[in-house]
């Protein structure tokens, strides 16, 4: 698979098949992604990989925390506090497209919550990863972790797998930290579902619109 094919075929999948992913495949993806660029070669990413019973235990613990109305323990804002109109429109458009495919009507709060909670089951993917960073790292190292995350997703495509990055795990990082023994000096950045996607399922048909490069690029000759 060409890099361009991996980039163009990567999209966030929200329905996965139960087929297990060989550990050797997951290890190859991680080892290869570890060649990602990082400032000063710090390689600041910390990765926790779950599968099988461990993955289910983590998911069950978070679902239990939600039912018990445990507090949100996120340590960073996923979105800006105030959206500029352009970005607000993009967010609303892709949200409407997704929930239309899911047959969840506007205003159906319970339907939206039910779908959102599937995040914490990694959308039933057989592999669930948690990406962390030590809290004393700087902004540049967050960039490094983003590059590493992208490498994981693209390399998964080379192996015929799909993924879904999930910032939602940051909301319950106290639970995640407890269940996986993550040190207190690390921040949970996001989760990553990985597996064989069922491409016939409606939500997996969502292809988010992309802006033309003229909207965000300036050329200087």
Short mmCIF file of C-alpha atoms in Angstrom, two decimals:
data_model
loop_
_atom_site.label_atom_id
_atom_site.label_comp_id
_atom_site.label_asym_id
_atom_site.label_seq_id
_atom_site.Cartn_x
_atom_site.Cartn_y
_atom_site.Cartn_z
CA UNK A 1 0.00 0.00 0.00
CA UNK A 2 1.32 3.44 -0.92
CA UNK A 3 1.44 6.07 1.79
CA UNK A 4 -1.12 8.10 -0.15
CA UNK A 5 -3.48 5.11 -0.23
CA UNK A 6 -3.18 4.71 3.53
CA UNK A 7 -3.87 8.43 4.06
CA UNK A 8 -6.87 8.53 1.74
CA UNK A 9 -8.41 5.31 3.07
CA UNK A 10 -7.96 6.18 6.74
CA UNK A 11 -11.09 7.31 8.47
CA UNK A 12 -12.54 6.89 11.92
CA UNK A 13 -14.43 3.61 12.07
CA UNK A 14 -17.14 3.04 14.67
CA UNK A 15 -18.11 -0.60 14.08
CA UNK A 16 -15.48 -3.33 14.27
CA UNK A 17 -15.58 -7.06 13.66
CA UNK A 18 -14.71 -9.38 16.57
CA UNK A 19 -11.86 -10.96 14.58
CA UNK A 20 -8.69 -10.87 16.70
CA UNK A 21 -5.60 -9.05 15.48
CA UNK A 22 -2.39 -11.10 15.81
CA UNK A 23 -0.10 -9.69 18.48
CA UNK A 24 2.81 -9.84 16.04
CA UNK A 25 0.90 -7.47 13.74
CA UNK A 26 0.24 -5.00 16.55
CA UNK A 27 3.88 -5.16 17.65
CA UNK A 28 5.06 -4.47 14.09
CA UNK A 29 2.77 -1.43 13.86
CA UNK A 30 4.07 -0.03 17.15
CA UNK A 31 7.72 -0.75 16.42
CA UNK A 32 7.47 0.87 13.00
CA UNK A 33 5.50 3.87 14.30
CA UNK A 34 8.25 4.37 16.87
CA UNK A 35 10.34 5.81 14.04
CA UNK A 36 8.08 8.88 14.10
CA UNK A 37 9.80 12.24 14.19
CA UNK A 38 10.19 13.87 17.60
CA UNK A 39 11.88 17.04 18.79
CA UNK A 40 15.37 16.18 20.01
CA UNK A 41 14.54 12.49 19.52
CA UNK A 42 12.81 12.51 22.92
CA UNK A 43 10.21 9.92 21.83
CA UNK A 44 7.90 11.09 24.64
CA UNK A 45 4.93 8.81 23.92
CA UNK A 46 3.76 6.22 26.44
CA UNK A 47 1.49 3.52 25.06
CA UNK A 48 -0.73 1.03 26.89
CA UNK A 49 -2.18 -1.76 24.75
CA UNK A 50 -5.19 -3.83 25.81
CA UNK A 51 -6.93 -6.77 24.20
CA UNK A 52 -9.11 -9.69 25.23
CA UNK A 53 -10.23 -9.74 28.86
CA UNK A 54 -8.05 -6.74 29.76
CA UNK A 55 -9.73 -4.59 27.13
CA UNK A 56 -13.17 -5.63 28.37
CA UNK A 57 -12.25 -4.93 32.00
CA UNK A 58 -11.13 -1.41 31.15
CA UNK A 59 -14.31 -0.74 29.21
CA UNK A 60 -16.50 -2.17 31.98
CA UNK A 61 -14.76 -0.01 34.59
CA UNK A 62 -15.41 3.16 32.60
CA UNK A 63 -19.05 2.25 31.91
CA UNK A 64 -19.49 1.64 35.64
CA UNK A 65 -17.97 5.04 36.39
CA UNK A 66 -20.40 6.69 33.98
CA UNK A 67 -23.37 4.95 35.62
CA UNK A 68 -22.10 6.07 39.02
CA UNK A 69 -21.80 9.64 37.68
CA UNK A 70 -18.14 9.88 38.60
CA UNK A 71 -16.70 13.32 37.81
CA UNK A 72 -15.01 14.25 34.56
CA UNK A 73 -11.25 14.12 35.18
CA UNK A 74 -9.91 15.38 31.86
CA UNK A 75 -6.76 17.47 32.04
CA UNK A 76 -6.94 19.33 28.76
CA UNK A 77 -9.60 20.84 26.51
CA UNK A 78 -10.26 18.90 23.33
CA UNK A 79 -11.91 21.90 21.72
CA UNK A 80 -11.50 25.67 22.06
CA UNK A 81 -13.77 27.33 24.59
CA UNK A 82 -15.25 29.50 21.82
CA UNK A 83 -15.49 28.29 18.23
CA UNK A 84 -14.90 30.52 15.25
CA UNK A 85 -17.88 30.14 12.89
CA UNK A 86 -15.94 28.17 10.26
CA UNK A 87 -14.81 25.48 12.70
CA UNK A 88 -18.16 25.38 14.47
CA UNK A 89 -19.85 24.71 11.14
CA UNK A 90 -17.43 21.90 10.28
CA UNK A 91 -18.00 20.26 13.65
CA UNK A 92 -21.78 20.49 13.36
CA UNK A 93 -21.78 19.22 9.77
CA UNK A 94 -19.81 16.06 10.49
CA UNK A 95 -21.86 15.45 13.64
CA UNK A 96 -25.10 15.72 11.68
CA UNK A 97 -23.76 13.39 9.00
CA UNK A 98 -22.75 10.77 11.57
CA UNK A 99 -26.00 10.79 13.52
CA UNK A 100 -28.03 10.73 10.31
CA UNK A 101 -26.21 7.52 9.31
CA UNK A 102 -26.95 6.16 12.78
CA UNK A 103 -30.63 7.11 12.56
CA UNK A 104 -30.31 9.22 15.70
CA UNK A 105 -32.60 12.22 15.36
CA UNK A 106 -31.66 15.72 16.42
CA UNK A 107 -32.60 16.20 20.05
CA UNK A 108 -32.46 12.47 20.81
CA UNK A 109 -30.28 12.88 23.87
CA UNK A 110 -30.47 9.25 24.96
CA UNK A 111 -29.60 8.02 21.48
CA UNK A 112 -26.60 10.32 21.32
CA UNK A 113 -25.42 9.27 24.76
CA UNK A 114 -25.78 5.58 23.86
CA UNK A 115 -23.63 6.12 20.78
CA UNK A 116 -21.07 8.19 22.66
CA UNK A 117 -20.67 5.51 25.32
CA UNK A 118 -19.60 3.06 22.61
CA UNK A 119 -16.33 5.00 22.61
CA UNK A 120 -15.48 3.38 25.91
CA UNK A 121 -15.98 -0.08 24.43
CA UNK A 122 -13.51 0.92 21.69
CA UNK A 123 -16.48 0.36 19.36
CA UNK A 124 -15.95 -3.37 20.05
CA UNK A 125 -12.52 -3.32 18.38
CA UNK A 126 -10.33 -6.19 19.62
CA UNK A 127 -7.41 -3.87 20.39
CA UNK A 128 -7.71 -0.78 22.54
CA UNK A 129 -4.73 1.50 23.03
CA UNK A 130 -4.25 4.36 25.47
CA UNK A 131 -1.72 7.06 24.57
CA UNK A 132 -0.16 9.07 27.40
CA UNK A 133 2.49 11.69 27.97
CA UNK A 134 4.35 12.74 31.11
CA UNK A 135 2.80 15.93 32.43
CA UNK A 136 6.12 17.77 32.72
CA UNK A 137 6.66 17.58 28.96
CA UNK A 138 6.19 20.73 26.86
CA UNK A 139 3.90 21.64 23.99
CA UNK A 140 6.42 20.36 21.47
CA UNK A 141 6.17 16.87 22.91
CA UNK A 142 2.40 16.90 22.46
CA UNK A 143 3.11 17.52 18.78
CA UNK A 144 5.45 14.52 18.83
CA UNK A 145 2.72 12.32 20.28
CA UNK A 146 0.33 13.48 17.56
CA UNK A 147 2.83 12.44 14.91
CA UNK A 148 3.26 9.04 16.59
CA UNK A 149 -0.52 8.57 16.74
CA UNK A 150 -0.84 9.32 13.04
CA UNK A 151 1.88 6.79 12.25
CA UNK A 152 -0.03 4.13 14.19
CA UNK A 153 -3.19 4.80 12.19
CA UNK A 154 -1.50 4.80 8.79
CA UNK A 155 0.54 1.68 9.49
CA UNK A 156 -2.64 -0.06 10.61
CA UNK A 157 -4.04 0.60 7.14
CA UNK A 158 -1.03 -1.08 5.57
CA UNK A 159 -2.01 -4.23 7.49
CA UNK A 160 -5.64 -4.01 6.40
CA UNK A 161 -6.79 -2.65 9.76
CA UNK A 162 -8.78 0.42 10.65
CA UNK A 163 -8.70 2.68 13.69
CA UNK A 164 -10.58 5.37 15.56
CA UNK A 165 -8.72 7.91 17.72
CA UNK A 166 -10.76 8.75 20.82
CA UNK A 167 -10.16 11.82 22.94
CA UNK A 168 -13.17 10.68 24.99
CA UNK A 169 -10.92 8.58 27.22
CA UNK A 170 -9.47 11.74 28.71
CA UNK A 171 -12.77 12.31 30.51
CA UNK A 172 -12.26 9.23 32.66
CA UNK A 173 -8.51 9.18 32.90
CA UNK A 174 -8.64 8.59 36.64
CA UNK A 175 -10.34 5.27 35.89
CA UNK A 176 -7.99 4.48 33.02
CA UNK A 177 -4.96 5.28 35.18
CA UNK A 178 -6.24 3.05 37.97
CA UNK A 179 -7.13 0.10 35.73
CA UNK A 180 -3.87 0.10 33.77
CA UNK A 181 -1.52 1.14 36.53
CA UNK A 182 -0.57 4.36 34.75
CA UNK A 183 1.63 6.59 36.97
CA UNK A 184 0.16 9.84 38.25
CA UNK A 185 2.82 11.81 36.39
CA UNK A 186 1.25 10.86 33.05
CA UNK A 187 -1.72 12.47 31.28
CA UNK A 188 -4.10 10.32 29.25
CA UNK A 189 -4.14 11.94 25.82
CA UNK A 190 -6.52 9.64 23.99
CA UNK A 191 -7.55 6.11 23.19
CA UNK A 192 -7.19 4.31 19.87
CA UNK A 193 -9.48 1.53 18.70
CA UNK A 194 -7.83 -0.85 16.25
CA UNK A 195 -9.14 -3.84 14.38
CA UNK A 196 -10.91 -5.07 11.27
CA UNK A 197 -13.76 -2.68 10.52
CA UNK A 198 -17.11 -3.79 9.17
CA UNK A 199 -17.16 -1.45 6.20
CA UNK A 200 -20.79 -2.31 5.41
CA UNK A 201 -22.06 -0.72 8.62
CA UNK A 202 -23.62 2.75 8.05
CA UNK A 203 -21.41 4.81 10.42
CA UNK A 204 -18.32 3.44 8.70
CA UNK A 205 -19.47 5.02 5.45
CA UNK A 206 -18.93 8.51 6.82
CA UNK A 207 -16.27 10.36 4.87
CA UNK A 208 -15.73 13.81 6.36
CA UNK A 209 -15.53 16.70 3.92
CA UNK A 210 -12.13 18.31 3.46
CA UNK A 211 -11.45 21.94 2.71
CA UNK A 212 -9.67 22.81 -0.55
CA UNK A 213 -6.02 23.64 0.05
CA UNK A 214 -6.62 27.22 -1.05
CA UNK A 215 -8.57 27.74 2.17
CA UNK A 216 -5.56 27.19 4.40
CA UNK A 217 -2.46 27.50 2.23
CA UNK A 218 -0.49 30.55 1.11
CA UNK A 219 2.25 30.30 -1.48
CA UNK A 220 5.35 32.43 -1.67
CA UNK A 221 7.63 32.35 -4.75
#
